[in-house]
PDB file of C-alpha atoms in Angstrom:
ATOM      1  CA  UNK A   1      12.005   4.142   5.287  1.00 95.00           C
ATOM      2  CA  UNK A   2       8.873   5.411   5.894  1.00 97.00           C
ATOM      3  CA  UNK A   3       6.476   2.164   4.272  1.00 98.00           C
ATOM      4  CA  UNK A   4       2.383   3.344   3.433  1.00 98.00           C
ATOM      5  CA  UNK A   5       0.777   0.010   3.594  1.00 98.00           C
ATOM      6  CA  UNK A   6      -2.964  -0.079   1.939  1.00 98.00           C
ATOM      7  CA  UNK A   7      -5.351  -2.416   3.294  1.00 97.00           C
ATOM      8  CA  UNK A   8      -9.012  -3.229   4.239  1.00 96.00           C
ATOM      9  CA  UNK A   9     -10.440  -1.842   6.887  1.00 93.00           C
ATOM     10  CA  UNK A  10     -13.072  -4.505   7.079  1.00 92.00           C
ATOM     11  CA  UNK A  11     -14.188  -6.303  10.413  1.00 90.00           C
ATOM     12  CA  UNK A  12     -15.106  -9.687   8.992  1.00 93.00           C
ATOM     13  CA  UNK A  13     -11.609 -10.955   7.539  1.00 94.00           C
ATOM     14  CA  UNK A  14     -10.158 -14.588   7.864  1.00 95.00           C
ATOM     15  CA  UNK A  15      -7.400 -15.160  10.866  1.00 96.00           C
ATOM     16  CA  UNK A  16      -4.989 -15.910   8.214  1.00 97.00           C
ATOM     17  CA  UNK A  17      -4.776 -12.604   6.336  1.00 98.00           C
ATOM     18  CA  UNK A  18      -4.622 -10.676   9.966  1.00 97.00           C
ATOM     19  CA  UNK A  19      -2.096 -12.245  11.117  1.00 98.00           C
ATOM     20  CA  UNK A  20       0.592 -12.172   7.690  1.00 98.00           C
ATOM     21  CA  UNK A  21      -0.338  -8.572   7.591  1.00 98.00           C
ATOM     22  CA  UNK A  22       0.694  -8.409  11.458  1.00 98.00           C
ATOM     23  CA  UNK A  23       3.438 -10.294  11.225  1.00 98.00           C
ATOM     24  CA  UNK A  24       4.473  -8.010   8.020  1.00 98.00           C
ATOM     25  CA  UNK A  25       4.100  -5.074  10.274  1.00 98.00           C
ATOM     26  CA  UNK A  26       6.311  -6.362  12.755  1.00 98.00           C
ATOM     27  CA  UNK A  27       9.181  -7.285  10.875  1.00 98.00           C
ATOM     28  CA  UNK A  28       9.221  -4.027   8.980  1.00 98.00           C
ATOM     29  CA  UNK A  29       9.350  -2.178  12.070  1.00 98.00           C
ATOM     30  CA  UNK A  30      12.412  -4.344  13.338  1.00 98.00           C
ATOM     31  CA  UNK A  31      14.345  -3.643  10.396  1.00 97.00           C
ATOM     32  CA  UNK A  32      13.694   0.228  11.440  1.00 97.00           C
ATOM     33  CA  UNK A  33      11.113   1.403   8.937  1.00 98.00           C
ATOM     34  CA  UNK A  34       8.251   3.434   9.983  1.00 98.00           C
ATOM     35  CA  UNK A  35       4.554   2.966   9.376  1.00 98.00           C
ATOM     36  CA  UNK A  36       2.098   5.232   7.118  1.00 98.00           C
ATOM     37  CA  UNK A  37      -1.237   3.991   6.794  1.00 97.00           C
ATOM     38  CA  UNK A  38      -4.847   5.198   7.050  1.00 96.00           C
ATOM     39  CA  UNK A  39      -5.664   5.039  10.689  1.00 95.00           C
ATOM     40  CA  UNK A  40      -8.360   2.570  10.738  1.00 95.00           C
ATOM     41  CA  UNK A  41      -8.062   0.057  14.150  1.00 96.00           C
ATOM     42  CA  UNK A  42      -9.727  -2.959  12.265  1.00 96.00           C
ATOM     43  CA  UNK A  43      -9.116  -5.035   9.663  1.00 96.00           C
ATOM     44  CA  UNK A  44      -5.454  -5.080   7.271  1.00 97.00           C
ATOM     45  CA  UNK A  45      -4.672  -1.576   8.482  1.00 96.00           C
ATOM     46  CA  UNK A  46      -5.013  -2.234  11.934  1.00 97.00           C
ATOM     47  CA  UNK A  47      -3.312  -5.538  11.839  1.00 98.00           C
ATOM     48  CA  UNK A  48      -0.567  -3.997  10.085  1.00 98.00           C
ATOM     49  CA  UNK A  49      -0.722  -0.901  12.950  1.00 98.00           C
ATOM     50  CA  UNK A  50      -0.382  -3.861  15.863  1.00 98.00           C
ATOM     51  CA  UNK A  51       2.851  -5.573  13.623  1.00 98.00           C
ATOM     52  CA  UNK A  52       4.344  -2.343  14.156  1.00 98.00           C
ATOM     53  CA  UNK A  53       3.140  -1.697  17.929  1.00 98.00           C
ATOM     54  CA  UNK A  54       5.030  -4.624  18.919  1.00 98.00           C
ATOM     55  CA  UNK A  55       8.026  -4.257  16.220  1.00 98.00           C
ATOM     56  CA  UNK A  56       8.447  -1.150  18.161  1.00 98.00           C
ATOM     57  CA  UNK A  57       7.785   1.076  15.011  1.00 98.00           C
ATOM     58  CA  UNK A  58       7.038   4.841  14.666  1.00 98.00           C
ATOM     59  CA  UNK A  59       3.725   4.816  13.484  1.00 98.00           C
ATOM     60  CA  UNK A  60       1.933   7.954  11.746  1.00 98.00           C
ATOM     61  CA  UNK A  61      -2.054   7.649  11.362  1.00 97.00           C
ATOM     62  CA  UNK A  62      -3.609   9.993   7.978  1.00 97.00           C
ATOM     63  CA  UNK A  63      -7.193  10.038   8.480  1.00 95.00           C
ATOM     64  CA  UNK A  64      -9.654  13.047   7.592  1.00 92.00           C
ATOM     65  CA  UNK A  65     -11.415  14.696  10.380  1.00 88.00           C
ATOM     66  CA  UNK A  66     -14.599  12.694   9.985  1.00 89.00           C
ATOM     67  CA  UNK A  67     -13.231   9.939  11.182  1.00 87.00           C
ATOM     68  CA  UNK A  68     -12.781  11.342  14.563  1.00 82.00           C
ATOM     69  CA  UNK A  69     -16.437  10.500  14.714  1.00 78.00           C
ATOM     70  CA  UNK A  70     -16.536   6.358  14.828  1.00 78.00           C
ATOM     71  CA  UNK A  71     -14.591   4.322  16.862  1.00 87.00           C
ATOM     72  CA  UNK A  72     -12.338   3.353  14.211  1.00 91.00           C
ATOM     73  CA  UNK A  73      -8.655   4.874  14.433  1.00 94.00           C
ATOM     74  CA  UNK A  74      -6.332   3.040  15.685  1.00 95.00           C
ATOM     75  CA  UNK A  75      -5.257   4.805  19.126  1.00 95.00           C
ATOM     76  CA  UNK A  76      -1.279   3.593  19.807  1.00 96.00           C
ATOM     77  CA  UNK A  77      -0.391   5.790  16.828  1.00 97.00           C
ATOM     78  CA  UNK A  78       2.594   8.018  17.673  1.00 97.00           C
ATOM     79  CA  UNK A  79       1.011  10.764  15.750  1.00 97.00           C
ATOM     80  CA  UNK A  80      -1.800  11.731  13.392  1.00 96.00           C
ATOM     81  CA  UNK A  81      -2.394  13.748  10.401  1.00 96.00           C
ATOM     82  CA  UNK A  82      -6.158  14.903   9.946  1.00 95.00           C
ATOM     83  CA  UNK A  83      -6.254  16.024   5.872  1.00 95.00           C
ATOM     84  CA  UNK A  84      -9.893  17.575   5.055  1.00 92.00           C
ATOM     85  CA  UNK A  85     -10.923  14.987   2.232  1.00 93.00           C
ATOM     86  CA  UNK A  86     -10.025  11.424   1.538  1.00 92.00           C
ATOM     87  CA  UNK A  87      -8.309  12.875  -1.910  1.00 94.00           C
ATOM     88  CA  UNK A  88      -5.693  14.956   0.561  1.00 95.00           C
ATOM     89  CA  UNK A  89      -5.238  11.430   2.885  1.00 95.00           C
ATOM     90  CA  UNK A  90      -4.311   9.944  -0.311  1.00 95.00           C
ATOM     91  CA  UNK A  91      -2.387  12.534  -1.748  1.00 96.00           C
ATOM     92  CA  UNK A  92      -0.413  13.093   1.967  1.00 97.00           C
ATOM     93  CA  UNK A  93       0.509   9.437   2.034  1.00 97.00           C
ATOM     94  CA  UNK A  94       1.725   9.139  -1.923  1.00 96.00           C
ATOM     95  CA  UNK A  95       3.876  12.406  -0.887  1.00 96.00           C
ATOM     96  CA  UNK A  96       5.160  11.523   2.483  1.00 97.00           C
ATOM     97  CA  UNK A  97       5.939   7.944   1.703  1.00 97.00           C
ATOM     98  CA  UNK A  98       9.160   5.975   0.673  1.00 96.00           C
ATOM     99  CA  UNK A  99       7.289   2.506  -0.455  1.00 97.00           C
ATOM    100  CA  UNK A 100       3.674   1.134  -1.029  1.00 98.00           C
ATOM    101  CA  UNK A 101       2.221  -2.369   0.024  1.00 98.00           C
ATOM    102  CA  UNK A 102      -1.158  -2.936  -1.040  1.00 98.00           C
ATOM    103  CA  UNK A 103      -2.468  -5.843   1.199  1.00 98.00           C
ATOM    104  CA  UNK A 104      -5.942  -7.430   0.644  1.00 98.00           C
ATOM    105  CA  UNK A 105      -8.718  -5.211   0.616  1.00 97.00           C
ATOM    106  CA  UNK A 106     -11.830  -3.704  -0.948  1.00 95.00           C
ATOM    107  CA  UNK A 107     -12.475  -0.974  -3.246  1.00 95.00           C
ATOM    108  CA  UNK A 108     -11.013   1.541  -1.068  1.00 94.00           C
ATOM    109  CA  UNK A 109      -7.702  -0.360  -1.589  1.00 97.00           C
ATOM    110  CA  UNK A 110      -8.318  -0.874  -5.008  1.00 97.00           C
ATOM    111  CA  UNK A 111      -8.476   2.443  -5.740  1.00 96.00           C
ATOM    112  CA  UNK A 112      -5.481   3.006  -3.573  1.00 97.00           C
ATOM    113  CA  UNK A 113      -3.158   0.519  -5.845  1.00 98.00           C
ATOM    114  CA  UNK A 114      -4.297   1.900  -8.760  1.00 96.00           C
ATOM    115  CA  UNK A 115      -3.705   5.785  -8.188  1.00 96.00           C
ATOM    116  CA  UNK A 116      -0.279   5.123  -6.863  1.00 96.00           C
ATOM    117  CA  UNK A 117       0.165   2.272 -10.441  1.00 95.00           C
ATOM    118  CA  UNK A 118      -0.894   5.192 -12.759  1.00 93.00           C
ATOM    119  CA  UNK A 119       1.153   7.695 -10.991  1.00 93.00           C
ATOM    120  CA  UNK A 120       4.195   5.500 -11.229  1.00 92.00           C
ATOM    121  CA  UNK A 121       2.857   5.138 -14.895  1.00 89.00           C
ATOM    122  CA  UNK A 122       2.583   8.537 -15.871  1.00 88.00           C
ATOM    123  CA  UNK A 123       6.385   8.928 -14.014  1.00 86.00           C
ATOM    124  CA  UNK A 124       5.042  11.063 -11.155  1.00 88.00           C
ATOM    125  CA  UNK A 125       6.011   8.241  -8.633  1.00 90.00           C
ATOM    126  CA  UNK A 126       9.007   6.306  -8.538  1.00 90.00           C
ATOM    127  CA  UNK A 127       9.003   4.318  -5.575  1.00 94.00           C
ATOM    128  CA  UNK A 128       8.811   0.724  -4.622  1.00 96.00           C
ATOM    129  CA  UNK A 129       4.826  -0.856  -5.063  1.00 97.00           C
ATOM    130  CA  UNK A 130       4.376  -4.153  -3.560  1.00 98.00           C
ATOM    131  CA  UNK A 131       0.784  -6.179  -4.069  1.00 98.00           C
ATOM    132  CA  UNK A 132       1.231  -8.734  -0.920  1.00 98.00           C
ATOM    133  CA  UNK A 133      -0.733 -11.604  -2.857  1.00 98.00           C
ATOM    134  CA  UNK A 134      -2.022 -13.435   0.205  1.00 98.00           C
ATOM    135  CA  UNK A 135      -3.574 -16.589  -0.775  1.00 97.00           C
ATOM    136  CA  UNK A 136      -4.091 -15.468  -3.888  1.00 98.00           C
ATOM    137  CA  UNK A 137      -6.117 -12.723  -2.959  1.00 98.00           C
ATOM    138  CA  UNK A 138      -5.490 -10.130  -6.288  1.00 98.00           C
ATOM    139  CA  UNK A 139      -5.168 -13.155  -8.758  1.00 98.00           C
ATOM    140  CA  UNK A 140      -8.003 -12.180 -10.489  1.00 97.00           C
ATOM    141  CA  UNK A 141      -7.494  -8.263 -10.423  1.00 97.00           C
ATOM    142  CA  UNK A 142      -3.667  -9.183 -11.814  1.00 97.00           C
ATOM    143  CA  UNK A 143      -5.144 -11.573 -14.272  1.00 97.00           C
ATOM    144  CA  UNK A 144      -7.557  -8.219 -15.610  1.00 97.00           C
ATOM    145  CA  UNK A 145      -4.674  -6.583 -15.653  1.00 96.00           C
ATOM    146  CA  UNK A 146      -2.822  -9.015 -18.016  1.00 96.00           C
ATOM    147  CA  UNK A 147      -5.470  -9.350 -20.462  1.00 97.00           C
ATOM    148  CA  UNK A 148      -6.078  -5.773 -20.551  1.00 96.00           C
ATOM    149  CA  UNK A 149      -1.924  -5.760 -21.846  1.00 95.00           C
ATOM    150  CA  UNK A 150      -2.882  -8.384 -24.201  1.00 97.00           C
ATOM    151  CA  UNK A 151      -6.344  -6.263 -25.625  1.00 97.00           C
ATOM    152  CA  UNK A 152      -3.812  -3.327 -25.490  1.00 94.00           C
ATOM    153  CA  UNK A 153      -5.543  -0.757 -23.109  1.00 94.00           C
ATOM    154  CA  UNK A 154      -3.316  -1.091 -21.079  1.00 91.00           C
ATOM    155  CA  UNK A 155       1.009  -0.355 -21.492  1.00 89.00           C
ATOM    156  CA  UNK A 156       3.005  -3.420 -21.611  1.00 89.00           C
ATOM    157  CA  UNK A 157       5.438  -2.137 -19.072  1.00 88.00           C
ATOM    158  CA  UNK A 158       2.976  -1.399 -16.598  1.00 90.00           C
ATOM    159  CA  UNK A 159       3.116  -4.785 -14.811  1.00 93.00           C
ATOM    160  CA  UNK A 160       7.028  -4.068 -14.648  1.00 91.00           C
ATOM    161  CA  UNK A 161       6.115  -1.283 -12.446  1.00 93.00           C
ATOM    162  CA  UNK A 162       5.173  -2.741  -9.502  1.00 96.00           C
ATOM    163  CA  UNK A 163       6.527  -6.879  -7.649  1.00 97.00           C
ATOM    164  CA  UNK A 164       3.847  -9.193  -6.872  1.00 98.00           C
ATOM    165  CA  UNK A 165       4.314 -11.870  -3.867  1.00 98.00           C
ATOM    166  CA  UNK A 166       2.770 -13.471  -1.244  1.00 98.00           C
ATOM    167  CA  UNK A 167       6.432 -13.853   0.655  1.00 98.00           C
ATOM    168  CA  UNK A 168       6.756 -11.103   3.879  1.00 98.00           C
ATOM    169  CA  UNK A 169      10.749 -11.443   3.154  1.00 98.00           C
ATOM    170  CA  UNK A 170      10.232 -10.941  -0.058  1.00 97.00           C
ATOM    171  CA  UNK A 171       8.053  -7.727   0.599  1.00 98.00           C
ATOM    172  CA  UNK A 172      10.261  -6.578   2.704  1.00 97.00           C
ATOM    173  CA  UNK A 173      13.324  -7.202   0.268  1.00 96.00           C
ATOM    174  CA  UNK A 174      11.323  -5.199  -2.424  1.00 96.00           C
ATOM    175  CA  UNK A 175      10.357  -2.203  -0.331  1.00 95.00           C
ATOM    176  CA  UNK A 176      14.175  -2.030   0.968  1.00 95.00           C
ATOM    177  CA  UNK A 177      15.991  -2.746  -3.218  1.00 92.00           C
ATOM    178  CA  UNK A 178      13.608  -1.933  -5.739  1.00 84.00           C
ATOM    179  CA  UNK A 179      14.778   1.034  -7.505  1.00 75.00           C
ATOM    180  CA  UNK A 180      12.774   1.059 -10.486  1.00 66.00           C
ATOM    181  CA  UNK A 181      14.157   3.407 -12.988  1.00 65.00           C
ATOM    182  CA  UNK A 182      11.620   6.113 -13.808  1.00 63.00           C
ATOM    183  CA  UNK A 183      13.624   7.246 -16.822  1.00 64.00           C
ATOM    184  CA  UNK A 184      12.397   4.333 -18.607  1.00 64.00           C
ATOM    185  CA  UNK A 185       8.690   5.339 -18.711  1.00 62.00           C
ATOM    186  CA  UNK A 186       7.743   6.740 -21.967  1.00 58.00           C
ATOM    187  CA  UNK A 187       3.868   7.179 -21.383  1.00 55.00           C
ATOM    188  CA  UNK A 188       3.459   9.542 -24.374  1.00 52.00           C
ATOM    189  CA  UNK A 189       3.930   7.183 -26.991  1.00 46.00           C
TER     190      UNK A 189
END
């Protein structure tokens, strides 16, 4: 499977989040899977990039061309794909991918999860989502989530749409089971 892991790109993270991420990485690429991520060298996305280095993963880079500029692509990639905007990374990542793990990050991430939730929503997108919960880290962003169920602006089967752990077997079980049923969205009611 070809796995699009989501992440922060930032360079100030704890030890502990870099090296589940890396460790995540790795084990996906020993079961076989492949690697689709945004490019970056630093932070989640490059962490997850090493996992797969040493797992021995194919691992495809989608960055837009103005990137080239910094120093911040990861370099062992086996190949990249340079989309004009950040809308086309996203969009070549959604279409090109089997599976999504959102790992900690920032807004950039945020916005990641939730374009790939509300495509899954509106039953463009029927494959796996995983938020790896490390320590915790999207408590609060699941716990908006509920309550916005509860004030009903958001569905009440949208939390079914996507697993929730902070367990790398368990991601890993997810990505490689989940087969949510996409005939069971009904988003015009």
């Amino acid at each position: 499977m070809v796995i699009c892991v989501f992440g922060s790109s930032g360079t100030e993270i704890e030890k502990n989040y870099i090296d589940q991420t890396e460790l995540l990485g790795e084990k996906l690429a020993k079961r076989g899977h492949s690697l689709m991520f945004g490019g970056g060298k630093n932070g989640l996305m490059g962490a997850a990039a090493r996992g797969f280095t040493k797992g021995k993963g194919h691992i495809t880079g989608v960055a837009p061309e103005f990137f080239k500029a910094g120093d911040v692509l990861y370099k062992e990639c086996d190949e990249f794909v340079w989309p004009e905007s950040m809308r086309d990374r996203k969009k070549y990542m959604e279409d090109n991918s089997d599976a999504f793990i959102i790992t900690p990050g920032g807004i950039g991430t945020y916005e990641e999860f939730l374009e790939v939730l509300t495509l899954k929503q509106l039953a463009r997108l029927s494959k796996p989502i995983v938020v790896f919960n490390i320590n915790g880290f999207f408590d609060k962003l699941l716990s908006v989530i509920d309550d916005n169920v509860k004030d009903g602006f958001v569905r009440a089967q949208t939390p079914e749409l996507f697993k929730v752990t902070a367990d790398i077997d368990e991601v890993i079980n997810i990505v490689e089971t989940d087969n949510y049923d996409i005939n069971k969205i009904r988003f015009y009611d």
